[in-house]
Structures are given as C-alpha cells and as structure tokens.
PDB file of N, CA and C in Angstrom:
ATOM      1  N   UNK Y   1       0.845  -1.178   0.000  1.00  0.00           N
ATOM      2  CA  UNK Y   1       0.002   0.003  -0.001  1.00  0.00           C
ATOM      3  C   UNK Y   1       0.894   1.241   0.002  1.00  0.00           C
ATOM      4  N   UNK Y   2       0.635   2.198  -0.914  1.00  0.00           N
ATOM      5  CA  UNK Y   2       1.477   3.384  -0.975  1.00  0.00           C
ATOM      6  C   UNK Y   2       1.291   4.279   0.249  1.00  0.00           C
ATOM      7  N   UNK Y   3       2.335   4.976   0.581  1.00  0.00           N
ATOM      8  CA  UNK Y   3       2.299   5.895   1.716  1.00  0.00           C
ATOM      9  C   UNK Y   3       1.488   7.133   1.378  1.00  0.00           C
ATOM     10  N   UNK Y   4       0.835   7.649   2.373  1.00  0.00           N
ATOM     11  CA  UNK Y   4       0.069   8.881   2.215  1.00  0.00           C
ATOM     12  C   UNK Y   4       1.030  10.061   2.105  1.00  0.00           C
ATOM     13  N   UNK Y   5       0.800  10.937   1.160  1.00  0.00           N
ATOM     14  CA  UNK Y   5       1.645  12.107   0.979  1.00  0.00           C
ATOM     15  C   UNK Y   5       1.113  13.221   1.883  1.00  0.00           C
ATOM     16  N   UNK Y   6       1.989  13.776   2.705  1.00  0.00           N
ATOM     17  CA  UNK Y   6       1.599  14.820   3.640  1.00  0.00           C
ATOM     18  C   UNK Y   6       1.951  16.169   3.033  1.00  0.00           C
ATOM     19  N   UNK Y   7       0.934  17.052   2.962  1.00  0.00           N
ATOM     20  CA  UNK Y   7       1.140  18.394   2.415  1.00  0.00           C
ATOM     21  C   UNK Y   7       1.820  19.276   3.451  1.00  0.00           C
ATOM     22  N   UNK Y   8       3.017  19.736   3.135  1.00  0.00           N
ATOM     23  CA  UNK Y   8       3.758  20.574   4.065  1.00  0.00           C
ATOM     24  C   UNK Y   8       3.953  22.003   3.523  1.00  0.00           C
ATOM     25  N   UNK Y   9       3.144  22.381   2.539  1.00  0.00           N
ATOM     26  CA  UNK Y   9       3.315  23.695   1.924  1.00  0.00           C
ATOM     27  C   UNK Y   9       3.028  24.840   2.883  1.00  0.00           C
ATOM     28  N   UNK Y  10       2.160  24.627   3.845  1.00  0.00           N
ATOM     29  CA  UNK Y  10       1.820  25.665   4.823  1.00  0.00           C
ATOM     30  C   UNK Y  10       2.038  25.174   6.255  1.00  0.00           C
ATOM     31  N   UNK Y  11       3.089  24.394   6.432  1.00  0.00           N
ATOM     32  CA  UNK Y  11       3.354  23.767   7.735  1.00  0.00           C
ATOM     33  C   UNK Y  11       3.591  24.789   8.842  1.00  0.00           C
ATOM     34  N   UNK Y  12       4.299  25.872   8.538  1.00  0.00           N
ATOM     35  CA  UNK Y  12       4.602  26.855   9.586  1.00  0.00           C
ATOM     36  C   UNK Y  12       3.389  27.684   9.976  1.00  0.00           C
ATOM     37  N   UNK Y  13       2.466  27.879   9.078  1.00  0.00           N
ATOM     38  CA  UNK Y  13       1.207  28.535   9.424  1.00  0.00           C
ATOM     39  C   UNK Y  13       0.399  27.647  10.360  1.00  0.00           C
ATOM     40  N   UNK Y  14       0.388  26.355  10.079  1.00  0.00           N
ATOM     41  CA  UNK Y  14      -0.281  25.383  10.942  1.00  0.00           C
ATOM     42  C   UNK Y  14       0.375  25.381  12.317  1.00  0.00           C
ATOM     43  N   UNK Y  15       1.703  25.352  12.334  1.00  0.00           N
ATOM     44  CA  UNK Y  15       2.427  25.357  13.604  1.00  0.00           C
ATOM     45  C   UNK Y  15       2.121  26.622  14.414  1.00  0.00           C
ATOM     46  N   UNK Y  16       2.065  27.758  13.728  1.00  0.00           N
ATOM     47  CA  UNK Y  16       1.792  29.017  14.402  1.00  0.00           C
ATOM     48  C   UNK Y  16       0.403  29.005  15.061  1.00  0.00           C
ATOM     49  N   UNK Y  17      -0.568  28.395  14.413  1.00  0.00           N
ATOM     50  CA  UNK Y  17      -1.896  28.268  15.022  1.00  0.00           C
ATOM     51  C   UNK Y  17      -1.832  27.461  16.306  1.00  0.00           C
ATOM     52  N   UNK Y  18      -1.066  26.375  16.299  1.00  0.00           N
ATOM     53  CA  UNK Y  18      -0.935  25.551  17.483  1.00  0.00           C
ATOM     54  C   UNK Y  18      -0.112  26.244  18.572  1.00  0.00           C
ATOM     55  N   UNK Y  19       0.882  27.029  18.178  1.00  0.00           N
ATOM     56  CA  UNK Y  19       1.664  27.787  19.172  1.00  0.00           C
ATOM     57  C   UNK Y  19       0.745  28.767  19.892  1.00  0.00           C
ATOM     58  N   UNK Y  20      -0.132  29.427  19.155  1.00  0.00           N
ATOM     59  CA  UNK Y  20      -1.070  30.360  19.762  1.00  0.00           C
ATOM     60  C   UNK Y  20      -2.061  29.641  20.677  1.00  0.00           C
ATOM     61  N   UNK Y  21      -2.407  28.405  20.350  1.00  0.00           N
ATOM     62  CA  UNK Y  21      -3.306  27.611  21.170  1.00  0.00           C
ATOM     63  C   UNK Y  21      -2.616  27.201  22.473  1.00  0.00           C
ATOM     64  N   UNK Y  22      -1.332  26.804  22.397  1.00  0.00           N
ATOM     65  CA  UNK Y  22      -0.544  26.515  23.584  1.00  0.00           C
ATOM     66  C   UNK Y  22      -0.376  25.055  23.940  1.00  0.00           C
ATOM     67  N   UNK Y  23      -1.231  24.181  23.420  1.00  0.00           N
ATOM     68  CA  UNK Y  23      -1.129  22.757  23.761  1.00  0.00           C
ATOM     69  C   UNK Y  23      -1.550  21.923  22.564  1.00  0.00           C
ATOM     70  N   UNK Y  24      -1.196  20.629  22.591  1.00  0.00           N
ATOM     71  CA  UNK Y  24      -1.469  19.726  21.480  1.00  0.00           C
ATOM     72  C   UNK Y  24      -1.992  18.395  21.963  1.00  0.00           C
ATOM     73  N   UNK Y  25      -2.912  17.830  21.210  1.00  0.00           N
ATOM     74  CA  UNK Y  25      -3.315  16.446  21.416  1.00  0.00           C
ATOM     75  C   UNK Y  25      -2.414  15.586  20.550  1.00  0.00           C
ATOM     76  N   UNK Y  26      -2.559  14.278  20.685  1.00  0.00           N
ATOM     77  CA  UNK Y  26      -1.720  13.371  19.898  1.00  0.00           C
ATOM     78  C   UNK Y  26      -1.936  13.564  18.397  1.00  0.00           C
ATOM     79  N   UNK Y  27      -3.178  13.732  17.967  1.00  0.00           N
ATOM     80  CA  UNK Y  27      -3.450  13.915  16.544  1.00  0.00           C
ATOM     81  C   UNK Y  27      -2.902  15.249  16.029  1.00  0.00           C
ATOM     82  N   UNK Y  28      -2.866  16.252  16.897  1.00  0.00           N
ATOM     83  CA  UNK Y  28      -2.316  17.540  16.481  1.00  0.00           C
ATOM     84  C   UNK Y  28      -0.806  17.484  16.377  1.00  0.00           C
ATOM     85  N   UNK Y  29      -0.161  16.597  17.142  1.00  0.00           N
ATOM     86  CA  UNK Y  29       1.284  16.404  17.030  1.00  0.00           C
ATOM     87  C   UNK Y  29       1.623  15.929  15.617  1.00  0.00           C
ATOM     88  N   UNK Y  30       0.790  15.048  15.065  1.00  0.00           N
ATOM     89  CA  UNK Y  30       0.996  14.530  13.710  1.00  0.00           C
ATOM     90  C   UNK Y  30       0.961  15.655  12.679  1.00  0.00           C
ATOM     91  N   UNK Y  31       0.120  16.641  12.902  1.00  0.00           N
ATOM     92  CA  UNK Y  31       0.022  17.777  11.980  1.00  0.00           C
ATOM     93  C   UNK Y  31       1.160  18.751  12.193  1.00  0.00           C
ATOM     94  N   UNK Y  32       1.621  18.887  13.425  1.00  0.00           N
ATOM     95  CA  UNK Y  32       2.681  19.816  13.774  1.00  0.00           C
ATOM     96  C   UNK Y  32       4.039  19.338  13.263  1.00  0.00           C
ATOM     97  N   UNK Y  33       4.285  18.023  13.316  1.00  0.00           N
ATOM     98  CA  UNK Y  33       5.639  17.521  13.040  1.00  0.00           C
ATOM     99  C   UNK Y  33       6.047  17.585  11.547  1.00  0.00           C
ATOM    100  N   UNK Y  34       5.397  17.256  10.562  1.00  0.00           N
ATOM    101  CA  UNK Y  34       4.299  16.380  10.187  1.00  0.00           C
ATOM    102  C   UNK Y  34       4.766  14.935  10.048  1.00  0.00           C
ATOM    103  N   UNK Y  35       3.903  14.043  10.467  1.00  0.00           N
ATOM    104  CA  UNK Y  35       4.223  12.613  10.421  1.00  0.00           C
ATOM    105  C   UNK Y  35       2.922  11.820  10.528  1.00  0.00           C
ATOM    106  N   UNK Y  36       3.041  10.511  10.529  1.00  0.00           N
ATOM    107  CA  UNK Y  36       1.890   9.661  10.664  1.00  0.00           C
ATOM    108  C   UNK Y  36       1.479   9.497  12.127  1.00  0.00           C
ATOM    109  N   UNK Y  37       0.371   8.838  12.339  1.00  0.00           N
ATOM    110  CA  UNK Y  37      -0.162   8.701  13.691  1.00  0.00           C
ATOM    111  C   UNK Y  37       0.716   7.849  14.604  1.00  0.00           C
ATOM    112  N   UNK Y  38       1.413   6.859  14.045  1.00  0.00           N
ATOM    113  CA  UNK Y  38       2.272   5.995  14.846  1.00  0.00           C
ATOM    114  C   UNK Y  38       3.457   6.791  15.408  1.00  0.00           C
ATOM    115  N   UNK Y  39       4.132   7.527  14.559  1.00  0.00           N
ATOM    116  CA  UNK Y  39       5.276   8.338  15.003  1.00  0.00           C
ATOM    117  C   UNK Y  39       4.805   9.458  15.927  1.00  0.00           C
ATOM    118  N   UNK Y  40       3.668  10.065  15.617  1.00  0.00           N
ATOM    119  CA  UNK Y  40       3.142  11.132  16.483  1.00  0.00           C
ATOM    120  C   UNK Y  40       2.853  10.612  17.868  1.00  0.00           C
ATOM    121  N   UNK Y  41       2.282   9.411  17.955  1.00  0.00           N
ATOM    122  CA  UNK Y  41       1.990   8.805  19.253  1.00  0.00           C
ATOM    123  C   UNK Y  41       3.260   8.540  20.034  1.00  0.00           C
ATOM    124  N   UNK Y  42       4.295   8.091  19.357  1.00  0.00           N
ATOM    125  CA  UNK Y  42       5.584   7.810  19.987  1.00  0.00           C
ATOM    126  C   UNK Y  42       6.176   9.111  20.557  1.00  0.00           C
ATOM    127  N   UNK Y  43       6.143  10.184  19.773  1.00  0.00           N
ATOM    128  CA  UNK Y  43       6.675  11.485  20.223  1.00  0.00           C
ATOM    129  C   UNK Y  43       5.853  12.002  21.397  1.00  0.00           C
ATOM    130  N   UNK Y  44       4.545  11.934  21.274  1.00  0.00           N
ATOM    131  CA  UNK Y  44       3.613  12.403  22.309  1.00  0.00           C
ATOM    132  C   UNK Y  44       3.891  11.710  23.641  1.00  0.00           C
ATOM    133  N   UNK Y  45       3.995  10.382  23.603  1.00  0.00           N
ATOM    134  CA  UNK Y  45       4.202   9.636  24.843  1.00  0.00           C
ATOM    135  C   UNK Y  45       5.626   9.849  25.402  1.00  0.00           C
ATOM    136  N   UNK Y  46       6.593  10.066  24.525  1.00  0.00           N
ATOM    137  CA  UNK Y  46       7.955  10.338  24.989  1.00  0.00           C
ATOM    138  C   UNK Y  46       7.996  11.675  25.739  1.00  0.00           C
ATOM    139  N   UNK Y  47       7.326  12.678  25.208  1.00  0.00           N
ATOM    140  CA  UNK Y  47       7.294  13.987  25.878  1.00  0.00           C
ATOM    141  C   UNK Y  47       6.544  13.888  27.202  1.00  0.00           C
ATOM    142  N   UNK Y  48       5.427  13.159  27.220  1.00  0.00           N
ATOM    143  CA  UNK Y  48       4.682  12.975  28.475  1.00  0.00           C
ATOM    144  C   UNK Y  48       5.537  12.247  29.514  1.00  0.00           C
ATOM    145  N   UNK Y  49       6.347  11.302  29.080  1.00  0.00           N
ATOM    146  CA  UNK Y  49       7.246  10.584  29.985  1.00  0.00           C
ATOM    147  C   UNK Y  49       8.328  11.525  30.543  1.00  0.00           C
ATOM    148  N   UNK Y  50       8.854  12.426  29.701  1.00  0.00           N
ATOM    149  CA  UNK Y  50       9.839  13.391  30.160  1.00  0.00           C
ATOM    150  C   UNK Y  50       9.262  14.303  31.231  1.00  0.00           C
ATOM    151  N   UNK Y  51       8.025  14.753  31.013  1.00  0.00           N
ATOM    152  CA  UNK Y  51       7.368  15.638  31.992  1.00  0.00           C
ATOM    153  C   UNK Y  51       7.205  14.907  33.308  1.00  0.00           C
ATOM    154  N   UNK Y  52       6.771  13.680  33.237  1.00  0.00           N
ATOM    155  CA  UNK Y  52       6.566  12.864  34.440  1.00  0.00           C
ATOM    156  C   UNK Y  52       7.891  12.610  35.166  1.00  0.00           C
ATOM    157  N   UNK Y  53       8.955  12.365  34.399  1.00  0.00           N
ATOM    158  CA  UNK Y  53      10.269  12.113  34.994  1.00  0.00           C
ATOM    159  C   UNK Y  53      10.818  13.347  35.717  1.00  0.00           C
ATOM    160  N   UNK Y  54      10.405  14.530  35.275  1.00  0.00           N
ATOM    161  CA  UNK Y  54      10.814  15.775  35.917  1.00  0.00           C
ATOM    162  C   UNK Y  54       9.996  16.048  37.176  1.00  0.00           C
ATOM    163  N   UNK Y  55       9.027  15.207  37.447  1.00  0.00           N
ATOM    164  CA  UNK Y  55       8.206  15.358  38.631  1.00  0.00           C
ATOM    165  C   UNK Y  55       7.096  16.366  38.471  1.00  0.00           C
ATOM    166  N   UNK Y  56       6.800  16.726  37.227  1.00  0.00           N
ATOM    167  CA  UNK Y  56       5.740  17.680  36.944  1.00  0.00           C
ATOM    168  C   UNK Y  56       4.442  16.942  36.623  1.00  0.00           C
ATOM    169  N   UNK Y  57       3.344  17.640  36.766  1.00  0.00           N
ATOM    170  CA  UNK Y  57       2.051  17.021  36.508  1.00  0.00           C
ATOM    171  C   UNK Y  57       1.709  17.149  35.019  1.00  0.00           C
ATOM    172  N   UNK Y  58       1.275  16.055  34.409  1.00  0.00           N
ATOM    173  CA  UNK Y  58       0.823  16.079  33.022  1.00  0.00           C
ATOM    174  C   UNK Y  58      -0.623  16.541  32.951  1.00  0.00           C
ATOM    175  N   UNK Y  59      -0.899  17.417  32.007  1.00  0.00           N
ATOM    176  CA  UNK Y  59      -2.285  17.802  31.755  1.00  0.00           C
ATOM    177  C   UNK Y  59      -2.991  16.594  31.113  1.00  0.00           C
ATOM    178  N   UNK Y  60      -4.279  16.523  31.240  1.00  0.00           N
ATOM    179  CA  UNK Y  60      -5.053  15.389  30.737  1.00  0.00           C
ATOM    180  C   UNK Y  60      -5.058  15.391  29.200  1.00  0.00           C
ATOM    181  N   UNK Y  61      -4.442  14.383  28.580  1.00  0.00           N
ATOM    182  CA  UNK Y  61      -4.444  14.123  27.153  1.00  0.00           C
ATOM    183  C   UNK Y  61      -3.872  15.226  26.259  1.00  0.00           C
ATOM    184  N   UNK Y  62      -3.010  16.071  26.796  1.00  0.00           N
ATOM    185  CA  UNK Y  62      -2.364  17.107  25.981  1.00  0.00           C
ATOM    186  C   UNK Y  62      -0.911  17.268  26.411  1.00  0.00           C
ATOM    187  N   UNK Y  63      -0.122  17.873  25.528  1.00  0.00           N
ATOM    188  CA  UNK Y  63       1.235  18.288  25.872  1.00  0.00           C
ATOM    189  C   UNK Y  63       1.362  19.768  25.523  1.00  0.00           C
ATOM    190  N   UNK Y  64       2.288  20.441  26.155  1.00  0.00           N
ATOM    191  CA  UNK Y  64       2.502  21.853  25.856  1.00  0.00           C
ATOM    192  C   UNK Y  64       3.306  21.993  24.560  1.00  0.00           C
ATOM    193  N   UNK Y  65       2.974  23.001  23.774  1.00  0.00           N
ATOM    194  CA  UNK Y  65       3.649  23.235  22.501  1.00  0.00           C
ATOM    195  C   UNK Y  65       5.131  23.494  22.710  1.00  0.00           C
ATOM    196  N   UNK Y  66       5.470  24.210  23.773  1.00  0.00           N
ATOM    197  CA  UNK Y  66       6.884  24.504  24.032  1.00  0.00           C
ATOM    198  C   UNK Y  66       7.705  23.253  24.212  1.00  0.00           C
ATOM    199  N   UNK Y  67       7.115  22.209  24.789  1.00  0.00           N
ATOM    200  CA  UNK Y  67       7.815  20.937  24.949  1.00  0.00           C
ATOM    201  C   UNK Y  67       8.129  20.308  23.587  1.00  0.00           C
ATOM    202  N   UNK Y  68       7.163  20.378  22.685  1.00  0.00           N
ATOM    203  CA  UNK Y  68       7.371  19.811  21.352  1.00  0.00           C
ATOM    204  C   UNK Y  68       8.365  20.644  20.567  1.00  0.00           C
ATOM    205  N   UNK Y  69       8.317  21.958  20.707  1.00  0.00           N
ATOM    206  CA  UNK Y  69       9.290  22.820  20.031  1.00  0.00           C
ATOM    207  C   UNK Y  69      10.716  22.480  20.506  1.00  0.00           C
ATOM    208  N   UNK Y  70      10.891  22.305  21.830  1.00  0.00           N
ATOM    209  CA  UNK Y  70      12.202  21.926  22.366  1.00  0.00           C
ATOM    210  C   UNK Y  70      12.633  20.572  21.826  1.00  0.00           C
ATOM    211  N   UNK Y  71      11.683  19.637  21.759  1.00  0.00           N
ATOM    212  CA  UNK Y  71      11.968  18.301  21.266  1.00  0.00           C
ATOM    213  C   UNK Y  71      12.460  18.346  19.823  1.00  0.00           C
ATOM    214  N   UNK Y  72      11.871  19.236  19.039  1.00  0.00           N
ATOM    215  CA  UNK Y  72      12.214  19.344  17.623  1.00  0.00           C
ATOM    216  C   UNK Y  72      13.395  20.286  17.369  1.00  0.00           C
ATOM    217  N   UNK Y  73      13.810  21.038  18.372  1.00  0.00           N
ATOM    218  CA  UNK Y  73      14.915  21.973  18.210  1.00  0.00           C
ATOM    219  C   UNK Y  73      14.485  23.245  17.520  1.00  0.00           C
ATOM    220  N   UNK Y  74      13.234  23.637  17.666  1.00  0.00           N
ATOM    221  CA  UNK Y  74      12.706  24.858  17.069  1.00  0.00           C
ATOM    222  C   UNK Y  74      12.400  25.880  18.130  1.00  0.00           C
ATOM    223  N   UNK Y  75      12.251  27.135  17.687  1.00  0.00           N
ATOM    224  CA  UNK Y  75      11.763  28.175  18.599  1.00  0.00           C
ATOM    225  C   UNK Y  75      10.509  28.792  18.001  1.00  0.00           C
ATOM    226  N   UNK Y  76       9.702  29.404  18.828  1.00  0.00           N
ATOM    227  CA  UNK Y  76       8.475  30.049  18.348  1.00  0.00           C
ATOM    228  C   UNK Y  76       8.834  31.187  17.383  1.00  0.00           C
ATOM    229  N   UNK Y  77       9.931  31.866  17.645  1.00  0.00           N
ATOM    230  CA  UNK Y  77      10.353  32.975  16.780  1.00  0.00           C
ATOM    231  C   UNK Y  77      10.671  32.471  15.354  1.00  0.00           C
ATOM    232  N   UNK Y  78      11.379  31.344  15.274  1.00  0.00           N
ATOM    233  CA  UNK Y  78      11.699  30.759  13.958  1.00  0.00           C
ATOM    234  C   UNK Y  78      10.445  30.379  13.203  1.00  0.00           C
ATOM    235  N   UNK Y  79       9.490  29.799  13.900  1.00  0.00           N
ATOM    236  CA  UNK Y  79       8.228  29.376  13.270  1.00  0.00           C
ATOM    237  C   UNK Y  79       7.458  30.602  12.773  1.00  0.00           C
ATOM    238  N   UNK Y  80       7.401  31.658  13.583  1.00  0.00           N
ATOM    239  CA  UNK Y  80       6.683  32.886  13.195  1.00  0.00           C
ATOM    240  C   UNK Y  80       7.304  33.504  11.950  1.00  0.00           C
ATOM    241  N   UNK Y  81       8.623  33.550  11.892  1.00  0.00           N
ATOM    242  CA  UNK Y  81       9.303  34.115  10.723  1.00  0.00           C
ATOM    243  C   UNK Y  81       9.058  33.256   9.486  1.00  0.00           C
ATOM    244  N   UNK Y  82       9.100  31.964   9.637  1.00  0.00           N
ATOM    245  CA  UNK Y  82       8.864  31.058   8.503  1.00  0.00           C
ATOM    246  C   UNK Y  82       7.412  31.168   8.039  1.00  0.00           C
ATOM    247  N   UNK Y  83       6.471  31.338   8.964  1.00  0.00           N
ATOM    248  CA  UNK Y  83       5.061  31.486   8.580  1.00  0.00           C
ATOM    249  C   UNK Y  83       4.836  32.762   7.799  1.00  0.00           C
ATOM    250  N   UNK Y  84       5.549  33.834   8.149  1.00  0.00           N
ATOM    251  CA  UNK Y  84       5.456  35.092   7.393  1.00  0.00           C
ATOM    252  C   UNK Y  84       5.950  34.893   5.960  1.00  0.00           C
ATOM    253  N   UNK Y  85       7.040  34.128   5.799  1.00  0.00           N
ATOM    254  CA  UNK Y  85       7.576  33.862   4.466  1.00  0.00           C
ATOM    255  C   UNK Y  85       6.615  33.008   3.632  1.00  0.00           C
ATOM    256  N   UNK Y  86       5.898  32.085   4.275  1.00  0.00           N
ATOM    257  CA  UNK Y  86       4.951  31.253   3.561  1.00  0.00           C
ATOM    258  C   UNK Y  86       3.777  32.062   3.006  1.00  0.00           C
ATOM    259  N   UNK Y  87       3.378  33.094   3.752  1.00  0.00           N
ATOM    260  CA  UNK Y  87       2.255  33.938   3.328  1.00  0.00           C
ATOM    261  C   UNK Y  87       2.629  34.766   2.105  1.00  0.00           C
ATOM    262  N   UNK Y  88       3.853  35.296   2.110  1.00  0.00           N
ATOM    263  CA  UNK Y  88       4.269  36.165   1.004  1.00  0.00           C
ATOM    264  C   UNK Y  88       4.838  35.430  -0.165  1.00  0.00           C
TER     265      UNK Y  88
END
C-alpha cells in the first residue's frame, strides 16, 4: 500500500496556530511535526514521559507546544518568521 503524501506547503502557518493555542493532542502532534499517527503517538508519549520524569504534572491528554518545540529543536520565533515567508 502506498504511503500517504503529507502536504507541508503551509506547515509553519499550521504550527503558528498551534503555538497560539498553547497545547497539542496526539493527533495535532501529527500535523505539527508532520508525520503519521504511529510516529506522532511515539513522540507524544515520549514527551509525556519526560514531563513525568521531571516530577511535573501532566495535563489530561495534551502536551505543551513549548515541549514539542524543544523536542524538535525549534523556537516560536523561527516558526513565526517562517510562517510570514509562507504567506508572502
């Protein structure tokens, strides 16, 4: 079965929407990264495990966007600048 092609033409605009929201569900991680549901679930649970290991409380069924940005090595500023370039 062929792999699904993920449209990344406006990925930074999508990321900026989630940054403004502040948190992500597992399915939103797949859109933010972009990747499939299996990899998104793995990333999601890894971040939740890191939060738990730090002795912090996990929010119910969500992770903070800043945690995912750190995981990916991105900053909100970089995403905002890239989203501006996508618009123009």
